[in-house]
Structures are given as C-alpha cells and as structure tokens.
Short mmCIF file of C-alpha atoms in Angstrom, two decimals:
data_model
loop_
_atom_site.label_atom_id
_atom_site.label_comp_id
_atom_site.label_asym_id
_atom_site.label_seq_id
_atom_site.Cartn_x
_atom_site.Cartn_y
_atom_site.Cartn_z
CA MET A 1 28.59 8.99 18.72
CA HIS A 2 28.61 5.27 18.27
CA LYS A 3 31.84 3.28 18.28
CA ILE A 4 33.40 2.89 14.85
CA VAL A 5 33.47 -0.76 13.82
CA ASP A 6 35.23 -2.38 10.90
CA SER A 7 33.02 -4.63 8.80
CA SER A 8 31.70 -4.76 5.30
CA LEU A 9 29.22 -2.04 4.44
CA PRO A 10 25.68 -2.99 3.49
CA ILE A 11 24.05 -1.29 0.50
CA SER A 12 22.05 1.72 1.51
CA PHE A 13 18.23 1.78 1.75
CA GLU A 14 18.02 4.15 -1.28
CA PHE A 15 20.07 1.67 -3.32
CA TRP A 16 17.65 -1.12 -2.42
CA CYS A 17 14.67 1.05 -3.44
CA ARG A 18 16.26 1.68 -6.81
CA ARG A 19 17.25 -1.95 -7.34
CA ALA A 20 14.27 -3.71 -5.83
CA THR A 21 12.64 -4.57 -9.15
CA SER A 22 15.81 -5.55 -10.93
CA PRO A 23 15.71 -9.22 -11.87
CA SER A 24 19.51 -9.49 -11.34
CA MET A 25 19.41 -7.96 -7.92
CA SER A 26 16.03 -8.95 -6.38
CA ARG A 27 17.22 -12.20 -4.85
CA PHE A 28 19.67 -10.20 -2.73
CA VAL A 29 17.27 -7.46 -1.65
CA PRO A 30 16.01 -7.45 1.94
CA ALA A 31 12.45 -8.87 1.83
CA SER A 32 10.97 -6.03 3.89
CA ILE A 33 12.30 -3.45 1.40
CA LEU A 34 10.43 -5.11 -1.43
CA THR A 35 7.11 -4.78 0.47
CA SER A 36 7.79 -1.41 2.10
CA PHE A 37 5.95 0.50 -0.64
CA ARG A 38 2.74 -1.36 0.35
CA THR A 39 3.03 -1.97 4.05
CA THR A 40 4.33 -0.23 7.14
CA SER A 41 4.56 -1.35 10.71
CA SER A 42 2.67 1.22 12.73
CA GLY A 43 2.47 4.26 10.41
CA GLU A 44 4.28 6.36 12.99
CA ASP A 45 7.83 7.73 13.06
CA ASN A 46 8.89 5.64 16.04
CA VAL A 47 12.53 6.78 16.20
CA GLY A 48 15.11 4.06 16.62
CA LYS A 49 12.56 1.23 16.77
CA ASN A 50 11.92 -1.63 14.30
CA SER A 51 8.39 -0.28 13.91
CA GLN A 52 9.62 2.83 12.18
CA SER A 53 7.73 3.36 8.97
CA LYS A 54 9.70 3.32 5.72
CA LEU A 55 7.04 5.43 4.02
CA PHE A 56 5.87 9.01 4.68
CA THR A 57 2.38 8.62 6.11
CA GLU A 58 -0.25 11.11 7.35
CA LEU A 59 1.32 10.78 10.82
CA SER A 60 4.81 11.61 9.47
CA SER A 61 6.40 15.00 10.04
CA GLY A 62 7.57 14.94 6.35
CA PRO A 63 11.06 15.28 4.79
CA HIS A 64 13.24 17.06 7.38
CA TRP A 65 14.95 19.31 4.82
CA LEU A 66 11.78 21.07 3.68
CA SER A 67 10.45 24.29 5.20
CA PRO A 68 7.08 24.31 6.86
CA GLU A 69 5.59 25.98 3.81
CA ALA A 70 7.18 23.51 1.39
CA LEU A 71 6.04 20.54 3.57
CA GLU A 72 2.45 21.60 3.06
CA ASN A 73 2.74 22.66 -0.60
CA GLN A 74 4.67 19.46 -1.60
CA LYS A 75 2.62 16.97 0.47
CA HIS A 76 0.33 15.62 -2.25
CA ASP A 77 0.76 14.73 -5.87
CA ILE A 78 -0.20 17.53 -8.26
CA ALA A 79 -1.66 16.78 -11.67
CA LEU A 80 -0.09 19.11 -14.30
CA GLY A 81 -2.11 17.83 -17.25
CA GLN A 82 -0.95 15.56 -20.04
CA LYS A 83 2.34 15.13 -21.85
CA GLU A 84 3.70 13.05 -24.71
CA LYS A 85 6.35 10.42 -23.99
CA ASP A 86 8.27 8.05 -26.24
CA LYS A 87 7.03 4.48 -26.03
CA VAL A 88 9.54 2.09 -24.60
CA LYS A 89 10.96 -0.78 -26.63
CA HIS A 90 8.55 -3.49 -25.46
CA GLU A 91 5.61 -1.21 -26.24
CA LEU A 92 6.88 -0.73 -29.76
CA ILE A 93 7.33 -4.52 -30.21
CA ARG A 94 3.81 -5.07 -28.76
CA ASP A 95 2.18 -2.67 -31.23
CA LEU A 96 4.11 -4.05 -34.16
CA ARG A 97 3.26 -7.63 -33.41
CA ALA A 98 -0.44 -6.70 -32.93
CA MET A 99 -0.34 -5.84 -36.69
CA ASN A 100 1.58 -9.10 -37.51
CA ILE A 101 4.72 -7.13 -38.29
CA PRO A 102 8.06 -8.82 -37.36
CA ALA A 103 9.67 -6.70 -34.65
CA MET A 104 13.41 -6.88 -34.23
CA GLY A 105 16.34 -4.56 -33.74
CA THR A 106 17.18 -1.56 -31.65
CA LYS A 107 14.67 0.92 -30.38
CA LYS A 108 15.58 3.25 -33.23
CA ASP A 109 14.94 0.41 -35.70
CA LEU A 110 11.61 -0.26 -34.14
CA GLN A 111 10.57 3.41 -34.21
CA LYS A 112 11.47 3.53 -37.89
CA LEU A 113 9.40 0.43 -38.55
CA CYS A 114 6.47 1.89 -36.71
CA ASN A 115 6.69 5.13 -38.68
CA GLU A 116 6.65 3.13 -41.92
CA HIS A 117 3.42 1.40 -40.91
CA GLY A 118 1.66 4.35 -39.37
CA ILE A 119 2.03 3.24 -35.76
CA ALA A 120 2.48 5.85 -33.14
CA THR A 121 5.87 5.91 -31.40
CA LYS A 122 4.68 8.21 -28.61
CA LYS A 123 2.06 7.95 -25.99
CA THR A 124 0.06 10.40 -23.86
CA VAL A 125 0.63 10.09 -20.08
CA SER A 126 -0.38 12.08 -17.07
CA ASN A 127 2.17 14.72 -15.98
CA ILE A 128 2.34 14.36 -12.22
CA LYS A 129 4.48 16.38 -9.81
CA GLU A 130 4.94 13.88 -7.01
CA GLY A 131 4.40 14.85 -3.37
CA TRP A 132 6.10 13.21 -0.40
CA LEU A 133 3.07 11.62 1.12
CA GLY A 134 3.05 7.85 0.62
CA LYS A 135 6.58 7.80 -0.86
CA SER A 136 9.66 6.05 0.44
CA LYS A 137 11.60 8.03 3.01
CA GLY A 138 15.06 6.98 1.90
CA ALA A 139 18.13 6.47 3.98
CA MET A 140 18.70 10.17 4.90
CA GLN A 141 15.26 10.56 6.48
CA ILE A 142 15.49 7.20 8.23
CA LEU A 143 18.79 8.35 9.80
CA TRP A 144 17.41 11.80 10.69
CA GLU A 145 14.47 10.33 12.60
CA ARG A 146 16.94 8.12 14.55
CA GLY A 147 19.09 11.09 15.52
CA TRP A 148 22.06 10.21 13.36
CA ILE A 149 22.00 13.39 11.23
CA ASP A 150 23.47 16.55 12.72
CA PRO A 151 20.88 19.34 12.32
CA SER A 152 23.66 21.92 12.41
CA LYS A 153 25.14 20.55 9.10
CA SER A 154 23.86 21.30 5.64
CA PHE A 155 22.07 18.70 3.60
CA GLU A 156 25.19 18.41 1.33
CA TYR A 157 27.36 17.46 4.30
CA TYR A 158 26.31 13.89 3.91
CA THR A 159 26.98 11.73 0.84
CA LEU A 160 26.31 8.08 -0.05
CA ASP A 161 30.00 7.03 0.37
CA GLY A 162 31.17 9.90 2.67
CA LYS A 163 33.47 12.82 2.14
CA LYS A 164 37.24 12.68 2.39
CA ASP A 165 39.61 14.63 4.62
CA ALA A 166 42.80 16.38 3.52
CA HIS A 167 44.64 13.05 3.48
CA GLY A 168 42.06 11.26 1.32
CA ASN A 169 40.57 9.27 4.17
CA VAL A 170 36.82 8.83 4.24
CA ILE A 171 35.09 10.64 7.09
CA LYS A 172 32.81 7.82 8.15
CA ALA A 173 30.37 10.09 9.96
CA THR A 174 29.49 11.74 6.58
CA SER A 175 28.74 8.41 4.93
CA ILE A 176 25.13 7.39 4.60
CA LYS A 177 26.19 3.83 3.80
CA TYR A 178 28.29 3.64 6.95
CA LEU A 179 25.59 5.15 9.15
CA MET A 180 23.04 2.74 7.79
CA LYS A 181 25.35 -0.11 8.62
CA LEU A 182 25.22 0.88 12.22
CA GLN A 183 21.41 0.47 12.27
CA TYR A 184 21.04 -3.07 13.67
CA ASP A 185 17.63 -3.81 12.05
CA TYR A 186 18.92 -2.91 8.59
CA ALA A 187 22.34 -4.53 8.94
CA HIS A 188 20.73 -7.85 10.05
CA GLU A 189 17.74 -7.85 7.71
CA GLU A 190 17.06 -11.04 5.75
CA THR A 191 17.60 -10.87 2.00
CA LEU A 192 14.74 -11.96 -0.22
CA LEU A 193 16.65 -15.23 -0.92
CA GLN A 194 17.02 -15.95 2.82
CA HIS A 195 13.39 -15.05 3.50
CA MET A 196 12.05 -17.39 0.78
CA GLY A 197 14.46 -20.18 1.93
CA ARG A 198 13.21 -19.88 5.49
CA ARG A 199 9.61 -19.98 4.40
CA MET A 200 10.17 -23.05 2.23
CA GLY A 201 12.01 -24.82 5.11
#
C-alpha cells in the first residue's frame, strides 16, 4: 500500500459532484469536475492515468459492485410512465406572477395563494429509473479502477470519512476521502477560481 502522508484532505469526487452547481461552492470546485458530465478524455477506463473517464461510457465495465445480470439490466434509463410532483418555489412564483398576482412568502404560503386562484401546485413529470450509462462514476468506482479498493472487502467496508478502530482512531485505508487524496491528479487539480484566473492572465 502507499505510504501514509499527513496533509489536509481534499473533498471527495462525490462531494464535488453534489456541490458543482451550488453558487456558494462553485468557485472552489475543480474545473474538470464541472465539465465531467459533458466531456471525457478517452472514453476508456485507463486505470491510474489522467485520461481515466469520470463517466460510465459504452467502453466502461460498469459499476464494480453490480452482478453481471444487474449490469445489463441497469445499464440504460428506463421510462416508468408519468408521475405528479410538487412545483418548486420559483415555479409557483413564476405562475403567480404570470397572472399578475404578488408572490411572496414561504412555499406553503405560495401554494395556498395558488389554490385560491386556481393555479396548479403540482406538475406532471417523467418517472425515470436511471441506469448507469453516461452517469458520473463517483469516487468509489474511480478508486476501484485504480486498484485502491480491496475486492475481498464488502462494499460497506469503505466510508467517506473512514471507519474507526477500537481506540477511536480513523482507519485511513477505509476512508474514501483519504484514498482520493492520494490520487495525484485529483489532489493537484485546479479549482474553478484558479482555472478562470489562469485563463484571464
């Protein structure tokens, strides 16, 4: 195993994926993470190389924790029909203002106002069961492809912050954050702020 080093832990790849669109966080997010949903380097699982794709592609072997049958059955998105969903706050405000009705207050206030004026508070959306093809791999899969995940261990053996031993000490080898820190290309990635600053000179 790699030598244990003491330095600050970078946020995991899965965390960046969840926070990539947050206005308060986007300036700290690695630039390549923000574009990883649209672009890949080679489309192949080139283990341990910078060209490793961050998305599952047609050339990918798929999520390592799925059985061969599940890999095939869960590969593509499946349309399950339609379902009703509550409109979010900005949609309620939009619909109220479209009828020249002042829109203020909490979501519950806006829903009540919509009901009083005969405006629907729900919308019909497609009910999709998402497959893995074209989706972000996440930190666990990235580490698996690079040989950092022990195949003899269960999926639950690894956690974001790592498990603790009998003395309360974190077992670093079980921490996804720590293992991602050891990946040079992730640990040394530019943040979006750094990327934009370099481009602007």
